[in-house]
Short mmCIF file of C-alpha atoms in Angstrom, two decimals:
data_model
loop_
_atom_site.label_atom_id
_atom_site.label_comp_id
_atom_site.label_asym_id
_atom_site.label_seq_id
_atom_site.Cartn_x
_atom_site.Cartn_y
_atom_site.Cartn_z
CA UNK E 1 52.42 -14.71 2.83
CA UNK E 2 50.71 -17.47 0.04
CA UNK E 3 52.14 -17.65 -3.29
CA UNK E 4 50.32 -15.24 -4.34
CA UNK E 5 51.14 -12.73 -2.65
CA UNK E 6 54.60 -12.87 -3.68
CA UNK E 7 55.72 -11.35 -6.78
CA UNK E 8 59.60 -11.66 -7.02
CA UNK E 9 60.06 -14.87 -8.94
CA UNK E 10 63.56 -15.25 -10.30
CA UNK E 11 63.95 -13.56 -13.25
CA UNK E 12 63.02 -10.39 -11.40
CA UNK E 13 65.15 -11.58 -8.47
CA UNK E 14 68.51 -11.95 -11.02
CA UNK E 15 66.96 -8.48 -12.19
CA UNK E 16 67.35 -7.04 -8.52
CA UNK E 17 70.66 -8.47 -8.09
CA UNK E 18 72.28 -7.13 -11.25
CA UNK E 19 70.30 -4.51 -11.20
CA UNK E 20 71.78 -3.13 -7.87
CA UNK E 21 75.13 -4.86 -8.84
CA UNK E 22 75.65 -2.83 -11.83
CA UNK E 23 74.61 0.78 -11.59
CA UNK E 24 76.99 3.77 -10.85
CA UNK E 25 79.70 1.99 -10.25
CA UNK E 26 80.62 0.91 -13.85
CA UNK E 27 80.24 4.30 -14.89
CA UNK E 28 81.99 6.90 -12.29
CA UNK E 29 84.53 4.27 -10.83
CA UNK E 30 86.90 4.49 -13.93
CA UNK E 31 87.52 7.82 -12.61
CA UNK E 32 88.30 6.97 -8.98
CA UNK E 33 90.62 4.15 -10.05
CA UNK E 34 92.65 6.23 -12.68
CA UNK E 35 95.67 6.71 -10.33
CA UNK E 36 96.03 3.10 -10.08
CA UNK E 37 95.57 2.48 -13.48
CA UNK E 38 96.53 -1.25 -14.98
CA UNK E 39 97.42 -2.23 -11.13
CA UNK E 40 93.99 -2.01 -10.78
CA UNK E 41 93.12 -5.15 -12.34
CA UNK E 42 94.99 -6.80 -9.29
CA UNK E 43 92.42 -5.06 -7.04
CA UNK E 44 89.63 -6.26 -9.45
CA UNK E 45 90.83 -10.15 -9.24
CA UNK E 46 90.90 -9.32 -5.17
CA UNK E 47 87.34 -8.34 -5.77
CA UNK E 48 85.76 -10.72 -7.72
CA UNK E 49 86.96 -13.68 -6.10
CA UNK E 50 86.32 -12.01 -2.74
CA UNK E 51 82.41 -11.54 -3.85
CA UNK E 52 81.98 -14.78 -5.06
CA UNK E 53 83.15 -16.66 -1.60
CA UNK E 54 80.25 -13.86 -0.21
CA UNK E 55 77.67 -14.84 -2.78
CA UNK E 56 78.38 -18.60 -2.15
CA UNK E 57 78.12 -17.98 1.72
CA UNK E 58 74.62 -16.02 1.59
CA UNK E 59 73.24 -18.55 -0.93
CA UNK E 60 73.93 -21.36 1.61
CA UNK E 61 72.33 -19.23 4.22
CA UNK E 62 68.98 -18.83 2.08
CA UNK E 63 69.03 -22.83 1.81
CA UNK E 64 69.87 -23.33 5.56
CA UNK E 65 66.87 -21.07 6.71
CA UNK E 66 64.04 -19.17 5.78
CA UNK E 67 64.25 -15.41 6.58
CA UNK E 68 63.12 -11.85 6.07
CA UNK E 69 65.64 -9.21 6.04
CA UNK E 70 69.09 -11.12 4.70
CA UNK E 71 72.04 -10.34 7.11
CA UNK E 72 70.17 -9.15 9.71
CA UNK E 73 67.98 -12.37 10.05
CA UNK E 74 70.65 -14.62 10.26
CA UNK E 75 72.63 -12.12 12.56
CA UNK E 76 69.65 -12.67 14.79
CA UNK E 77 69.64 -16.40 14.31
CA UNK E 78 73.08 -16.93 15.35
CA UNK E 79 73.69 -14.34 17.74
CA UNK E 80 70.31 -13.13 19.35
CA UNK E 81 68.99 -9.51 19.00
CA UNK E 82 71.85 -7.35 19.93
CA UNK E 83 73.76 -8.16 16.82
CA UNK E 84 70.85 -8.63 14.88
CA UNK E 85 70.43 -4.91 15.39
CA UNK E 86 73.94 -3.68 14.75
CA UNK E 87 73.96 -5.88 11.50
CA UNK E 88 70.60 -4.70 10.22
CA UNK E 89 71.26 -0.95 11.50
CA UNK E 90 74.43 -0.88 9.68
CA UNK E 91 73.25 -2.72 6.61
CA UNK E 92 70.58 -0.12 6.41
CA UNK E 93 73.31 2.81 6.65
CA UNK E 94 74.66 1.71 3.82
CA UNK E 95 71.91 0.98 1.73
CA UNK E 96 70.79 4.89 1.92
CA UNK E 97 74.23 6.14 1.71
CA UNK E 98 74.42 4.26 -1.07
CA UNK E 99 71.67 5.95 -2.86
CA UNK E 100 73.04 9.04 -2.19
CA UNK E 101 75.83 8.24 -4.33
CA UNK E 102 73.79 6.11 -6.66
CA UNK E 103 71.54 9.30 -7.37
CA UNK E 104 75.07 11.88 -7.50
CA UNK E 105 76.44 9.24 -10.22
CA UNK E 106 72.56 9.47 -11.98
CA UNK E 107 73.57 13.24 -11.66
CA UNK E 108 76.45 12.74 -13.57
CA UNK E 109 75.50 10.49 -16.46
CA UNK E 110 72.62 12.92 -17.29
CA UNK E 111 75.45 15.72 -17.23
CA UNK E 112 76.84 13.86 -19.99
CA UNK E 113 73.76 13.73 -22.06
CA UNK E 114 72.16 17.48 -20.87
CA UNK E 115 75.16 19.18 -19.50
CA UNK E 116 73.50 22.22 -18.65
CA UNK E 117 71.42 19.83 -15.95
CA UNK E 118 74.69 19.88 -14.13
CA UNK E 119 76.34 22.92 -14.95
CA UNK E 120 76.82 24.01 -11.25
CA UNK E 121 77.09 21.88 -7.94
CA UNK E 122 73.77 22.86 -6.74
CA UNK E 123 72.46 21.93 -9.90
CA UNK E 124 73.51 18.65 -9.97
CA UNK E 125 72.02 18.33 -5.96
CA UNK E 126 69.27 18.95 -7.34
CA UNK E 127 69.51 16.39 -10.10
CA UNK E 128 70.15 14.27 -7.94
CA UNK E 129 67.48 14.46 -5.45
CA UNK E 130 64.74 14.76 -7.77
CA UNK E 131 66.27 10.75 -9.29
CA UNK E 132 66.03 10.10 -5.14
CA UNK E 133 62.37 10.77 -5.05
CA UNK E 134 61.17 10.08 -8.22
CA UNK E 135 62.53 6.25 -7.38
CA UNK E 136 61.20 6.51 -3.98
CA UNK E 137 57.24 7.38 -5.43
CA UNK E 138 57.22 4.42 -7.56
CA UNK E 139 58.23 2.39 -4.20
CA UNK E 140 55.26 3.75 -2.73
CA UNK E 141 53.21 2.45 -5.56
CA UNK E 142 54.12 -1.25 -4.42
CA UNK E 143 56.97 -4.10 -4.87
CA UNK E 144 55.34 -5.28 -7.80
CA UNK E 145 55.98 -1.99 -9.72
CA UNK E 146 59.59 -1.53 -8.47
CA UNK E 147 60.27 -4.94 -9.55
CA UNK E 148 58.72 -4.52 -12.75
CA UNK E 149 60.55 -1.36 -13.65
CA UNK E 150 63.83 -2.77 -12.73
CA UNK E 151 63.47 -5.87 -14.83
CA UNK E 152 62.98 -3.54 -17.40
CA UNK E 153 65.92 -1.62 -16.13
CA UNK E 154 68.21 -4.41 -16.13
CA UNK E 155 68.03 -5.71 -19.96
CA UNK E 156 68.05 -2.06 -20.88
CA UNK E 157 71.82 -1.35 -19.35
CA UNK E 158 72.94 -4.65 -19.35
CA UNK E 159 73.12 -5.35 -22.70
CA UNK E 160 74.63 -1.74 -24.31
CA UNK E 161 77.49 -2.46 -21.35
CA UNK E 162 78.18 -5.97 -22.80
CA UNK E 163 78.56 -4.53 -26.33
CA UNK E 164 80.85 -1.65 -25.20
CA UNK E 165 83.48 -4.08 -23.50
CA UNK E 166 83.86 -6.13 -26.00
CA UNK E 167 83.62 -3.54 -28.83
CA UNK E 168 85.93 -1.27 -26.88
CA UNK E 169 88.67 -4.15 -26.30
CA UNK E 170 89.72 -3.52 -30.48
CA UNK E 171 90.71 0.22 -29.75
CA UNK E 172 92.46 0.18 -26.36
CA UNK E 173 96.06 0.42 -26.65
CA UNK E 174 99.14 -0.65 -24.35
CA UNK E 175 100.28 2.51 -23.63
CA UNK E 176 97.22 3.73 -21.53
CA UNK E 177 98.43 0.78 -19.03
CA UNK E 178 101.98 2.51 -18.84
CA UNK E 179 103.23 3.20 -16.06
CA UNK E 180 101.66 -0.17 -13.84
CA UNK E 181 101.19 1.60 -11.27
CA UNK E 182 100.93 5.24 -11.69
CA UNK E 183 100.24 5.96 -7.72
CA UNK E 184 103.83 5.25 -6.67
CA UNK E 185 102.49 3.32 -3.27
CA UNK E 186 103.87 -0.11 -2.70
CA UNK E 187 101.63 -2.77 -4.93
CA UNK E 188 99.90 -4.29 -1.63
CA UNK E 189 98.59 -0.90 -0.46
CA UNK E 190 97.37 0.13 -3.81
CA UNK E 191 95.43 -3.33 -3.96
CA UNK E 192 93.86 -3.01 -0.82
CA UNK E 193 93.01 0.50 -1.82
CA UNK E 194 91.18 -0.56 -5.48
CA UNK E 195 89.77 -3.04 -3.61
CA UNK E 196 87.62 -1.03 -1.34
CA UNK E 197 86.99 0.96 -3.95
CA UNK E 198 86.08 -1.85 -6.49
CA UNK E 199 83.88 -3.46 -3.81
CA UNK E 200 81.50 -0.84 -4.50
CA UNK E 201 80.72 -2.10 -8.07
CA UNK E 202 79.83 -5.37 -6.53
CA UNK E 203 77.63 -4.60 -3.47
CA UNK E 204 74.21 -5.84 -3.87
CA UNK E 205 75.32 -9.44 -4.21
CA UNK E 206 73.53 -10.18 -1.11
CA UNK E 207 70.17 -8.30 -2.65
CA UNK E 208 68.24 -11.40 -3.26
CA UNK E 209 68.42 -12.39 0.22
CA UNK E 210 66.76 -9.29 1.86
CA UNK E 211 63.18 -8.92 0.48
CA UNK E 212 62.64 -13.23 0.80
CA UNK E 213 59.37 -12.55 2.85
CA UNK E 214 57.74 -11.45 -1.03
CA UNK E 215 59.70 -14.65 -2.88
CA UNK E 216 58.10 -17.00 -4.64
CA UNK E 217 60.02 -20.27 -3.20
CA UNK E 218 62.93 -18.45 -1.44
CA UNK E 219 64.83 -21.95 -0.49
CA UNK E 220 65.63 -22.07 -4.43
CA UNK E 221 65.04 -18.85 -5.82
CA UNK E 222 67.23 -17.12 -3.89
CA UNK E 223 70.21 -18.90 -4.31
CA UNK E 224 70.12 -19.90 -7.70
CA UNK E 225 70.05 -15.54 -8.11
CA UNK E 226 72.19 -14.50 -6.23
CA UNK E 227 75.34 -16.75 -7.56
CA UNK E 228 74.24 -15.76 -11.04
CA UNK E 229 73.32 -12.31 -10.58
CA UNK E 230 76.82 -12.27 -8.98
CA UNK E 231 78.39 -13.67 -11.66
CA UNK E 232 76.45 -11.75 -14.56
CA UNK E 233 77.58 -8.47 -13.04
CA UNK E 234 80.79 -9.26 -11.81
CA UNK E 235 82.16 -10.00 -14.72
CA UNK E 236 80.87 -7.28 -17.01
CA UNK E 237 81.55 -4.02 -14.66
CA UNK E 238 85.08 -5.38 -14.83
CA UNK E 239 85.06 -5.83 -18.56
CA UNK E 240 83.74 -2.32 -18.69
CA UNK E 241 85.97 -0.62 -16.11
CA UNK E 242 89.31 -1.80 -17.39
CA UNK E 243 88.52 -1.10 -21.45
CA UNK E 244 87.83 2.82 -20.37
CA UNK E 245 91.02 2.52 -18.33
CA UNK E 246 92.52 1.84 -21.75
CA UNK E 247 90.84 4.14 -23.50
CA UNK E 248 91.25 7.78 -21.66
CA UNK E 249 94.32 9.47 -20.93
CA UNK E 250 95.35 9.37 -17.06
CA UNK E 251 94.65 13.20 -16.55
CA UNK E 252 91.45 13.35 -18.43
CA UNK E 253 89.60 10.01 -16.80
CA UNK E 254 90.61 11.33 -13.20
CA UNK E 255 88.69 14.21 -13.26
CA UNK E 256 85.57 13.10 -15.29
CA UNK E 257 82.08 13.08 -13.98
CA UNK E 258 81.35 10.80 -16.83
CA UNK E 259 84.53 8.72 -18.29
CA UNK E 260 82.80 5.67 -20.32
CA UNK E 261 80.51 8.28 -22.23
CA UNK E 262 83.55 10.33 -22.68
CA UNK E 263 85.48 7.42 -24.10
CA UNK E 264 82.57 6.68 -26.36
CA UNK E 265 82.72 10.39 -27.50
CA UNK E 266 86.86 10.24 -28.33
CA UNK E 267 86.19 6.97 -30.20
CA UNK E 268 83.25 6.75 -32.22
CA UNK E 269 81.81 10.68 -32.16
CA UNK E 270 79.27 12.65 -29.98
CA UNK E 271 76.09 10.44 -31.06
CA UNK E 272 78.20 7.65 -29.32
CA UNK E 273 78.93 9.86 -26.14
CA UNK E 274 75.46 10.39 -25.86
CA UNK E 275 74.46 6.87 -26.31
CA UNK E 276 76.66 5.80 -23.46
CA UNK E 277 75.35 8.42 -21.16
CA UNK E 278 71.66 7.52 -22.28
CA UNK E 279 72.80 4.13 -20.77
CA UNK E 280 74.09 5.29 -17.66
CA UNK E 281 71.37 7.25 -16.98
CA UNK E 282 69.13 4.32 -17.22
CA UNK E 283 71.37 2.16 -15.17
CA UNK E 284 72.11 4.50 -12.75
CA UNK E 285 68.13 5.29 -12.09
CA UNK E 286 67.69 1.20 -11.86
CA UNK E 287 70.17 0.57 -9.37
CA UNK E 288 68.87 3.39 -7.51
CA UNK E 289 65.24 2.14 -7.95
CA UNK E 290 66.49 -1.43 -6.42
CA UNK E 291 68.06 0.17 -3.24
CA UNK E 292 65.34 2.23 -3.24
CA UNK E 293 63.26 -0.62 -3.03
CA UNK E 294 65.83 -2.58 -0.31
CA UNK E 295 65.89 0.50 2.20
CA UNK E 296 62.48 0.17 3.67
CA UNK E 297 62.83 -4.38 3.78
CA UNK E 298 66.03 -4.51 6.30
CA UNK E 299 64.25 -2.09 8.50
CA UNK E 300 60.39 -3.84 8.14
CA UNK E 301 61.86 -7.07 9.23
CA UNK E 302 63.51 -6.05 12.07
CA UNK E 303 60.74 -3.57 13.32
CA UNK E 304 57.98 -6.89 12.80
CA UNK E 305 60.80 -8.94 15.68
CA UNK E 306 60.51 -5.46 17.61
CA UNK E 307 64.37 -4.79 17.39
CA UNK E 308 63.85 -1.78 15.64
CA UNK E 309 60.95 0.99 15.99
CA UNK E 310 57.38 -0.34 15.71
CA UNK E 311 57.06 2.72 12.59
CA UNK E 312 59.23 0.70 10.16
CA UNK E 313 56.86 -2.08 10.40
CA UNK E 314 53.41 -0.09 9.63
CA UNK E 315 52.35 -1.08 5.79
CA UNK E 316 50.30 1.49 3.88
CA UNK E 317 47.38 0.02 1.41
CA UNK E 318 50.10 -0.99 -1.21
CA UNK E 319 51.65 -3.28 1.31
CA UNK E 320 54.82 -1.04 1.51
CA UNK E 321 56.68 -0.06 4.82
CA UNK E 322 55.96 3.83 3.95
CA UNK E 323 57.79 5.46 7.14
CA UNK E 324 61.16 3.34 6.48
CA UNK E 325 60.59 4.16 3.18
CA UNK E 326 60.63 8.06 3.76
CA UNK E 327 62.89 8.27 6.12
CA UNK E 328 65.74 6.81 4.48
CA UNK E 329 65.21 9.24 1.60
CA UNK E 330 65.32 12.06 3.93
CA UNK E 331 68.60 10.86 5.24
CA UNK E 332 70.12 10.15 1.61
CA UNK E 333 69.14 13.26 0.53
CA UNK E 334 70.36 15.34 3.71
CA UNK E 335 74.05 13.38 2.42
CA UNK E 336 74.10 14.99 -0.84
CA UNK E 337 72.72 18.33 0.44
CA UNK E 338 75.67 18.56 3.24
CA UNK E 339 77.78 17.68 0.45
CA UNK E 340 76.61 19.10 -2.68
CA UNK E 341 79.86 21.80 -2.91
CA UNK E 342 81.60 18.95 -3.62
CA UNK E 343 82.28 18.04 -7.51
CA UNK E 344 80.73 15.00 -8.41
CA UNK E 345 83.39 13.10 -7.98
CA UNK E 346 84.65 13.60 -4.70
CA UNK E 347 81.36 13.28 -3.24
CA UNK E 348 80.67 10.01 -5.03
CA UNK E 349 84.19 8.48 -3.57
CA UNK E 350 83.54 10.02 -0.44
CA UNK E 351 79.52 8.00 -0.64
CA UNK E 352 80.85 4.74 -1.59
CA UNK E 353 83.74 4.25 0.87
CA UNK E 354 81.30 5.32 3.72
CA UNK E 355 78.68 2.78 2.16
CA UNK E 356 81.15 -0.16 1.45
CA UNK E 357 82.59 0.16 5.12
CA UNK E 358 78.65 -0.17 6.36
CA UNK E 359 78.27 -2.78 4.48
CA UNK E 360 81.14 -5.19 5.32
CA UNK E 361 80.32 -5.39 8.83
CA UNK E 362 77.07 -6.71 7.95
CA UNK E 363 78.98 -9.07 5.82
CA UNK E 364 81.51 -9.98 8.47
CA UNK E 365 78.65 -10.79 10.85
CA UNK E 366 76.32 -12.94 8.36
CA UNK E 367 79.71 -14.84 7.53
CA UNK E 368 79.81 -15.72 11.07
CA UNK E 369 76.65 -16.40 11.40
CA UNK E 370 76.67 -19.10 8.86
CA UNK E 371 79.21 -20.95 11.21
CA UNK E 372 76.76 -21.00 13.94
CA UNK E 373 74.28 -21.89 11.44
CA UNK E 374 75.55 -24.57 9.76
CA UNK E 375 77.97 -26.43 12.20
CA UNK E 376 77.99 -29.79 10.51
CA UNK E 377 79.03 -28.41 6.78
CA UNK E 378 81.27 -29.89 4.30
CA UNK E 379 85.24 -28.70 4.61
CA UNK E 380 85.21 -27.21 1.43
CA UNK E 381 82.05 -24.76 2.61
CA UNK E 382 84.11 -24.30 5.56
CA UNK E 383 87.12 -23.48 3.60
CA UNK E 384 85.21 -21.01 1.05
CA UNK E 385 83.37 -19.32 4.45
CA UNK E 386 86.76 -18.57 6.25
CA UNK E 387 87.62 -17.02 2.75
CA UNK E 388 84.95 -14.57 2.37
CA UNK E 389 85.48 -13.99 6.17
CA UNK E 390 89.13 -13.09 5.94
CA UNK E 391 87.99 -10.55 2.46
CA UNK E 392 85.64 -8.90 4.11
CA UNK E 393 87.63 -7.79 7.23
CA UNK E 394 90.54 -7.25 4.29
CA UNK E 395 88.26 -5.16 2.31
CA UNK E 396 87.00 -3.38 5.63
CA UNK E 397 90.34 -2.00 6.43
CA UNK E 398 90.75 -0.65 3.08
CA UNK E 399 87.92 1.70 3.13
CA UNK E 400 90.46 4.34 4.78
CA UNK E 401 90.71 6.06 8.14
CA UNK E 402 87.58 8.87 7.38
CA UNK E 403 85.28 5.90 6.20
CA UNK E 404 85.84 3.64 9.36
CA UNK E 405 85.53 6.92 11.63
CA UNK E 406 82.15 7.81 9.37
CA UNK E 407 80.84 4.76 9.58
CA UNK E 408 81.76 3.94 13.35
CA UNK E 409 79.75 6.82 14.13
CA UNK E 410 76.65 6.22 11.99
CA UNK E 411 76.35 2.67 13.39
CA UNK E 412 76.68 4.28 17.24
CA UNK E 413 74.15 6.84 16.96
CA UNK E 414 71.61 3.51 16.52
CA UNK E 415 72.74 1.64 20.19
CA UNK E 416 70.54 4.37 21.85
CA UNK E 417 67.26 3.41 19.67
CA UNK E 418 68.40 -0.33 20.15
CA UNK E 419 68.64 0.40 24.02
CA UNK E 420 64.97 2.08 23.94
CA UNK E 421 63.65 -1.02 22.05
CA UNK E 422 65.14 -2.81 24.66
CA UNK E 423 63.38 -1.13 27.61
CA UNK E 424 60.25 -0.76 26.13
CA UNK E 425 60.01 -4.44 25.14
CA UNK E 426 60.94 -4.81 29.44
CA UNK E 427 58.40 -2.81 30.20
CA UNK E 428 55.67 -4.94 28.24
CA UNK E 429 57.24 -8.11 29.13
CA UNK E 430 56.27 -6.68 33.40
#
């Protein structure tokens, strides 16, 4: 693909990063992590330093070779097609499961703002899946538009969210962090727990490393965004989480759909509320507009290496991969409609465990990978590699039993595709 054809320079790439970085996360998670409350922070630290370690590991991989499709292309580097597959099979699991929580947690922000939108469960469904296809449309427009609208996306949430931390930092008080740790499990448990749950807020790190075949100079684009997207978002969904943490009552942020627009509301009035859940919205609809976006690339570069179905390599006259495209919003959206009974809550914990634990095998292998990649690297990148290695298989355990057993299943129910790829490829080889 020339130079022009490629429209993802790196302002829009630190736009996809943080884009998909921060999005429902910032929002909903307050609520998930209220029965940890301040011994969250510990899961947080876990967190960030864990991502970073990841970030610096896929940035060296963009240097050490040029690729379409992040994990899965160096999975298939370093380890040939079989794990290629299960890493870009299971990366693409969790990209749509993710925007079936992505578009729940759109659900909820806009039930902040228009509560009658979400007055009832199927309500809110539907909420939901009309954010899931309105994003997936403007995919089928073409890259450039997606990218476009998420730049625009990005400045619009980013900023607001900076300005609430460090507003909101003057009106939390100590007493919201009392007791340390209100779940009464020991302190290592609860951090592996917040961890999992806090690695949710950060996936997407690895975002500027997936759609390289439409970058303008990949070998330094890439990683220059993804370290700072990282970086950008890291720091301000934890700013964010931990001041509305501060700000609610235990028993109140636990069961809202919508706790930072409800702090807002408490604190400055209902003009504020609905400012904050104006903001959500709009992150909430970017992030899902960049996974949106990311669910049809995984899939196209495997399918154009014929480990994956021929269909998710067929481009429409916009140059997008329309049937990977599709069919990952039918499965997102076949998510939230088996689960719609649930509140908004519990089925936006429930879509982000089963995400994050499809994601961090993906992780696991491209960590790997880099090893086979990059045998003669400096001890220090070695160091920093066997880091993110170890967090990501700590991370992975913390996802919980019902995750692991989700997720396990998800990523089985591919082998049979991978071992009709394999046959027919056989076939054309005699």
């Amino acid at each position: 693909m020339s130079s022009r054809t490629r429209p993802l320079g790196l302002w829009m790439l630190i736009a996809l990063v943080v884009g998909n970085m921060i999005g429902s996360g910032v929002f909903l998670l307050p609520a998930a992590l209220a029965p940890y409350g301040a011994a969250s922070v510990l899961g947080w630290a876990f967190t960030l330093g864990g991502a970073l370690l990841l970030a610096l590991v896929y940035a060296w991989l963009a240097q050490a070779m040029r690729n379409h499709g992040g994990g899965y292309g160096y999975a298939r580097k370093a380890f040939g097609d079989g794990i290629g597959f299960v890493a870009a099979w299971s990366y693409w699991v969790s990209v749509w499961t993710a925007n079936a929580a992505i578009a729940v947690a759109f659900a909820g922000s806009l039930g902040a703002v228009w509560p009658a939108a979400t007055a009832t469960p199927l309500r809110g469904a539907c909420c939901a899946l009309g954010a899931l296809w309105f994003c997936t449309a403007v995919n089928l427009a073409g890259v450039r538009e997606a990218a476009r609208m998420q730049l625009v996306a990005t400045v619009l949430k980013l900023v607001p969210l900076v300005l609430f931390g460090v507003i909101g930092l003057g009106w939390i008080h100590a007493g919201a962090y009392q007791p340390f740790n209100p779940s009464g499990k020991p302190l290592l448990q609860t951090t592996t727990a917040v961890a999992a749950l806090t690695l949710w807020a950060l996936l997407g790190l690895e975002s500027a490393t997936v759609p390289t075949g439409v970058v303008h100079d990949p070998e330094r684009t890439v990683p220059r965004a993804t370290v700072i997207g990282m970086l950008i978002a890291g720091l301000t969904t934890m700013l964010a989480c931990t001041v509305v943490i501060g700000l609610l009552p235990v028993d109140v942020l636990r069961n809202s759909a919508a706790p930072m627009a409800e702090a807002a509301s408490r604190l400055w009035g209902p003009l504020a509320g609905i400012g904050v859940g104006v903001v959500a919205t709009v992150s909430c609809f970017g992030a899902l507009n960049g996974w949106v976006l990311l669910q049809a690339q995984t899939p196209l570069a495997a399918a154009q290496d014929r480990v994956f179905p021929v269909a998710f390599a067929r481009m429409d006259r916009h140059g997008t991969p329309r049937f990977g495209l599709l069919l990952s919003s039918v499965l997102a959206s076949a998510l939230i409609a088996a689960n719609y009974s649930r509140d908004l809550v519990a089925l936006f914990t429930f879509s982000i465990l089963l995400s994050t634990a499809t994601c961090l095998l993906p992780y696991l292998i491209s960590v790997l990978a880099w090893w086979r990649i990059d045998v003669s690297a400096a001890i220090v990148r070695k160091l920093v590699a066997a880091g993110a290695l170890l967090y990501s298989a700590w991370a992975l355990f913390g996802t919980g039993v019902e995750s692991l057993l989700w997720g396990g299943v998800l990523v089985l129910a591919g082998l049979p595709i991978y071992a009709w790829q394999r046959y027919n490829t056989t076939l054309r080889e005699v």
